[in-house]
Amino acid sequence: MRELELKAFSRGLRPEVVVWAVAEHDGKRSICPLGWTMRTSSSPPMMAISVAPTRYTHELIEGAGEFVLAYPGRALAQATLYCGTNSGRDVDKFAQAGVTAAPARVVQAPLVQECEINLECRLVDSFTTGDHTIFAGEVVAAWSKEEPGPLLCLTDSSSGYEVLLEDPRFTFGSVRV
Amino acid sequence: MRELELKAFSRGLRPEVVVWAVAEHDGKRSICPLGWTMRTSSSPPMMAISVAPTRYTHELIEGAGEFVLAYPGRALAQATLYCGTNSGRDVDKFAQAGVTAAPARVVQAPLVQECEINLECRLVDSFTTGDHTIFAGEVVAAWSKEEPGPLLCLTDSSSGYEVLLEDPRFTFGSVRV
């Protein structure tokens, strides 16, 4: 084994499933793509997500006390890049990324029609961890496409995944289908 | 979209990279395979892991205040199943799973020689989320094999991944190589 620089280790931790955090508050809404998410409880079912405090979605989640996690598939690599490199303070990401807001059953934030899976979450707690906030949310409703496809992931070009979009900062791919 | 039962949604959130949490305290050590992990800070670099309080490794992490995260590759599917279905209270998992403890540089817990990546972590904080505890640790040293291979994942048999081990409770696989 060789020791890695601390700024380099994260490139090896692939794949990371891409998740869009969607929040709405006071008539404003946004989409924030994340790679840092995990399940964190079976009963009740809960998800944890790490969001930088600078993100507009951070402010919307704190305001609304709820959020949606939408899981994009292969067709949404470009939309993910768009949402990850623009701010919802300036643009309507649903319109600009070409995706459709669909009504959720329990929470105010919309589902994303084109995503493979959507989870409605009620914020339970939040914790500061270094330069991010962990939002822990209870999953109160869950939705799936009739025949969900592979989830979009952060990958690297050497890992056996099919690369769908390569940008200087991000490589998006999925398992080959 | 169709609504899912809350106990069913998690099967769609694949792949989940498998991570072994390794801890040592008072001369006892154990390995606990996890699917619920994420990065949670860039600077300082931090990882968050969700561990059930019933796990022996939970007790060891709380006692030691540090842990190692070891990322198994394709050859360690069987060892992962062994470590996930036995308790370190009863057996020496390194011996029984046939893996080698290697000295870490900063923490007391050992690295796992056969794993693709090893992260040494110092416990910074812990939070209760439903039926699990989130341990947030600062990555203080990181190691990689010279040529790391694909990481072992929790997958499903319909997702395009190569299935390496199927058990009634778990399906382990990786991207095809």
XYZ file of C-alpha atoms in Angstrom:
354
model
C 0.000 0.000 0.000
C 1.085 3.550 -0.633
C 0.026 6.564 1.375
C -2.154 9.085 -0.464
C -2.322 12.834 -0.082
C -5.471 13.700 1.844
C -6.863 15.725 -1.046
C -6.536 12.701 -3.354
C -8.228 9.843 -1.507
C -11.769 10.762 -2.474
C -11.232 9.995 -6.157
C -10.962 6.322 -5.226
C -14.319 6.130 -3.438
C -16.367 5.497 -6.587
C -19.145 4.985 -7.520
C -21.128 7.646 -5.630
C -24.812 7.659 -6.563
C -25.976 11.147 -7.625
C -28.974 12.455 -5.680
C -30.841 15.687 -6.316
C -31.956 17.432 -3.130
C -35.093 19.403 -4.033
C -36.493 22.012 -1.657
C -39.181 24.664 -1.752
C -39.834 27.510 0.661
C -41.851 30.722 0.400
C -42.588 30.113 -3.270
C -38.907 29.577 -4.180
C -37.501 26.201 -5.128
C -34.220 24.692 -6.190
C -32.386 21.475 -7.095
C -28.968 20.692 -5.600
C -27.134 17.598 -6.909
C -25.252 15.723 -4.193
C -22.810 12.830 -4.078
C -22.659 12.666 -0.290
C -25.776 10.832 0.893
C -26.541 7.649 2.828
C -29.324 5.760 4.541
C -29.109 6.215 8.294
C -32.033 4.360 9.914
C -34.256 1.386 9.074
C -37.129 2.110 11.453
C -38.129 4.832 10.970
C -36.613 4.924 7.469
C -34.223 7.874 7.342
C -31.741 9.403 4.914
C -28.747 11.613 5.697
C -27.355 14.135 3.209
C -24.342 16.451 3.410
C -25.006 19.958 2.046
C -22.631 22.938 2.003
C -24.083 25.966 3.852
C -23.358 28.169 0.818
C -25.933 26.305 -1.265
C -29.308 27.954 -1.829
C -30.946 24.577 -1.214
C -29.394 24.575 2.300
C -31.376 27.724 3.098
C -34.561 26.311 1.556
C -34.327 23.032 3.519
C -33.813 24.923 6.787
C -36.763 27.168 5.973
C -39.145 24.443 4.843
C -38.173 21.655 7.256
C -38.599 19.129 4.455
C -37.092 18.088 1.139
C -37.311 15.592 -1.691
C -34.468 13.307 -2.789
C -34.756 12.585 -6.518
C -32.472 9.979 -8.137
C -31.582 10.829 -11.760
C -30.922 8.152 -14.353
C -28.661 8.072 -17.398
C -30.589 10.698 -19.358
C -30.030 13.405 -16.735
C -26.230 13.751 -16.726
C -26.351 17.127 -18.499
C -29.188 18.377 -16.283
C -27.179 17.331 -13.218
C -24.173 19.320 -14.409
C -26.421 22.316 -15.057
C -28.024 22.152 -11.596
C -24.662 21.623 -9.906
C -22.977 24.607 -11.543
C -25.736 27.227 -11.336
C -27.556 28.698 -8.360
C -31.293 28.516 -7.753
C -30.986 32.089 -6.454
C -30.562 33.188 -10.086
C -32.468 30.708 -12.259
C -35.475 28.389 -12.222
C -33.623 25.089 -12.382
C -36.683 23.058 -13.349
C -37.186 25.198 -16.454
C -33.502 25.507 -17.335
C -32.685 21.835 -16.800
C -35.809 20.782 -18.682
C -37.363 18.679 -15.934
C -40.919 18.519 -14.655
C -42.094 19.280 -11.127
C -44.786 16.821 -10.012
C -46.806 17.177 -6.797
C -45.605 15.197 -3.800
C -48.118 13.521 -1.478
C -46.841 14.644 1.937
C -44.299 17.440 1.507
C -44.494 20.793 -0.240
C -41.384 20.351 -2.382
C -42.065 18.801 -5.797
C -41.011 15.392 -7.074
C -38.991 15.292 -10.303
C -41.060 13.427 -12.873
C -38.052 12.283 -14.954
C -36.134 10.766 -12.015
C -36.005 7.011 -11.387
C -36.867 7.269 -7.673
C -38.217 10.110 -5.501
C -38.219 10.127 -1.686
C -40.272 12.636 0.322
C -38.401 13.530 3.518
C -39.314 15.431 6.653
C -36.305 17.069 8.312
C -35.683 15.477 11.723
C -32.324 16.921 12.754
C -29.253 18.692 11.413
C -25.612 18.503 12.458
C -22.499 20.462 11.548
C -19.639 18.316 10.234
C -16.599 20.290 9.105
C -17.563 22.483 6.147
C -20.948 20.783 5.571
C -24.284 20.255 7.320
C -25.808 16.797 7.657
C -29.574 16.977 7.243
C -31.250 13.833 8.595
C -34.727 13.282 7.207
C -37.428 10.700 7.755
C -38.679 9.183 4.494
C -42.439 9.695 4.620
C -43.301 8.629 1.061
C -41.392 6.962 -1.788
C -41.986 6.798 -5.534
C -40.463 4.850 -8.411
C -40.754 4.807 -12.180
C -42.612 1.711 -13.359
C -39.345 0.290 -14.691
C -36.483 2.220 -13.101
C -33.159 2.176 -14.932
C -29.603 2.407 -13.563
C -28.864 5.375 -11.337
C -26.478 8.103 -12.418
C -23.216 7.970 -10.475
C -20.052 9.953 -9.979
C -17.470 7.585 -11.433
C -14.042 7.823 -12.959
C -12.951 6.937 -16.441
C -10.846 3.971 -15.329
C -13.388 2.099 -13.270
C -15.387 0.007 -15.740
C -18.378 2.334 -15.717
C -19.747 3.856 -18.903
C -18.811 7.532 -18.912
C -21.824 9.652 -19.888
C -20.434 13.150 -19.326
C -16.947 14.348 -18.525
C -16.351 17.834 -17.219
C -13.160 19.263 -15.703
C -14.681 18.819 -12.247
C -17.054 15.859 -12.564
C -17.309 12.541 -14.356
C -20.837 11.174 -14.529
C -21.501 7.606 -15.588
C -23.495 4.507 -14.871
C -23.141 0.786 -15.017
C -23.225 -0.425 -18.638
C -26.674 -1.517 -19.778
C -44.632 6.964 -11.078
C -45.986 4.488 -8.576
C -45.825 4.844 -4.834
C -43.659 2.296 -3.025
C -44.089 0.758 0.399
C -41.610 2.397 2.753
C -39.895 -0.906 3.464
C -39.253 -1.414 -0.264
C -37.659 1.827 -1.452
C -34.145 1.020 -0.312
C -33.709 -1.804 -2.811
C -33.680 0.788 -5.572
C -30.849 2.873 -4.121
C -28.072 0.768 -5.635
C -25.094 0.586 -5.883
C -23.980 1.140 -2.278
C -20.216 0.832 -1.853
C -19.318 -1.659 0.905
C -17.043 -0.259 3.613
C -15.534 -2.174 6.512
C -15.416 -0.173 9.739
C -12.457 -1.514 11.725
C -12.001 -0.593 15.383
C -9.738 -1.650 18.222
C -10.043 -0.917 21.930
C -8.482 -2.477 25.021
C -6.843 -5.230 22.976
C -10.103 -6.232 21.234
C -10.776 -5.526 17.592
C -13.498 -6.124 15.039
C -14.634 -5.529 11.457
C -18.163 -4.317 10.691
C -19.229 -4.132 7.013
C -21.414 -1.124 6.239
C -23.400 0.097 3.261
C -24.400 3.406 4.853
C -21.420 5.738 4.545
C -20.705 9.088 2.899
C -18.165 11.875 2.724
C -19.297 14.824 4.805
C -16.594 17.536 4.639
C -13.859 18.607 2.222
C -11.753 20.662 4.608
C -11.028 19.036 6.942
C -11.705 15.788 5.054
C -14.371 13.866 6.963
C -16.416 10.695 6.558
C -19.777 9.864 8.139
C -20.874 6.278 8.818
C -24.142 4.888 10.198
C -23.652 2.056 12.703
C -26.326 0.200 14.694
C -25.763 0.469 18.475
C -26.060 -3.321 18.781
C -22.841 -3.823 16.811
C -19.675 -4.683 18.736
C -17.794 -2.243 16.516
C -20.100 0.556 17.783
C -18.791 -0.077 21.309
C -15.174 -0.259 20.116
C -15.411 3.029 18.160
C -16.918 4.806 21.189
C -14.188 3.387 23.415
C -11.268 4.103 21.101
C -12.392 7.418 19.603
C -10.993 6.360 16.250
C -11.536 3.844 13.465
C -10.347 2.704 10.062
C -12.525 2.530 6.957
C -11.302 -0.262 4.662
C -12.780 -0.648 1.156
C -12.923 -4.289 0.002
C -12.596 -5.261 -3.643
C -14.076 -8.124 -5.642
C -12.112 -10.868 -3.864
C -13.612 -10.056 -0.462
C -17.335 -10.718 -1.035
C -17.267 -13.912 1.049
C -15.193 -12.260 3.799
C -17.703 -9.385 3.861
C -20.597 -11.802 4.330
C -18.681 -13.566 7.115
C -17.900 -10.311 8.931
C -21.463 -9.044 8.492
C -23.116 -12.160 9.907
C -20.842 -12.933 12.875
C -19.969 -10.879 15.937
C -16.488 -9.774 16.909
C -17.543 -10.483 20.497
C -17.277 -14.206 19.658
C -14.611 -14.565 16.954
C -11.414 -12.956 15.678
C -12.708 -11.691 12.359
C -9.263 -11.083 10.878
C -8.351 -14.746 11.388
C -11.743 -16.160 10.405
C -12.176 -13.961 7.314
C -8.571 -14.631 6.259
C -7.431 -11.010 6.094
C -4.271 -9.367 7.376
C -4.046 -6.563 9.936
C -1.393 -4.025 8.960
C -0.231 -1.197 11.230
C -1.812 2.207 10.645
C 0.291 5.360 10.885
C -1.869 7.559 13.130
C -4.596 5.451 14.743
C -4.448 2.307 16.852
C -6.905 0.270 14.750
C -5.257 -1.772 11.997
C -5.526 -1.310 8.255
C -6.708 -4.294 6.193
C -3.866 -5.264 3.882
C -6.129 -6.881 1.240
C -8.458 -3.869 0.867
C -8.229 -1.453 -2.069
C -8.278 1.699 0.068
C -7.860 2.308 3.817
C -8.743 5.569 5.601
C -7.550 6.307 9.142
C -10.206 8.332 10.976
C -10.304 10.192 14.280
C -13.812 10.395 15.762
C -14.994 14.011 15.828
C -18.660 13.712 16.770
C -21.551 11.274 16.950
C -25.278 11.782 16.437
C -28.332 9.593 16.968
C -30.492 9.156 13.863
C -33.429 6.794 14.326
C -32.115 3.306 15.061
C -28.487 4.108 14.118
C -25.615 6.323 15.246
C -23.758 8.545 12.806
C -20.059 8.608 13.628
C -18.331 11.569 11.956
C -14.574 11.119 11.646
C -11.761 13.245 10.298
C -9.607 11.378 7.774
C -6.074 11.744 9.139
C -4.281 9.346 6.770
C -5.236 7.492 3.579
C -3.775 4.443 1.833
C -4.312 2.765 -1.512
C -3.171 -0.390 -3.236
C -0.695 0.401 -6.008
C -3.360 -0.484 -8.602
C -6.733 -0.465 -6.857
C -9.522 -2.455 -8.519
C -13.291 -1.871 -8.488
C -14.909 -1.559 -5.084
C -17.326 -4.174 -3.809
C -20.904 -2.881 -3.763
C -24.331 -3.870 -2.578
C -26.178 -4.281 -5.866
C -29.152 -6.161 -7.169
C -29.307 -8.842 -9.787
C -31.196 -6.683 -12.287
C -28.943 -3.654 -12.357
C -26.175 -4.455 -14.846
C -23.622 -5.201 -12.141
C -21.769 -8.505 -12.014
C -23.160 -10.471 -9.080
C -20.308 -11.961 -7.035
C -22.238 -13.418 -4.093
C -25.940 -13.808 -3.508
C -27.291 -14.510 -0.049
C -30.922 -14.371 1.132
C -30.170 -10.981 2.712
C -27.401 -9.461 0.594
C -26.310 -9.288 -3.025
C -22.681 -8.272 -3.463
C -21.336 -7.303 -6.853
C -19.157 -4.877 -8.720
C -18.979 -3.186 -12.053
C -17.900 -5.657 -14.753
C -14.156 -5.622 -15.397
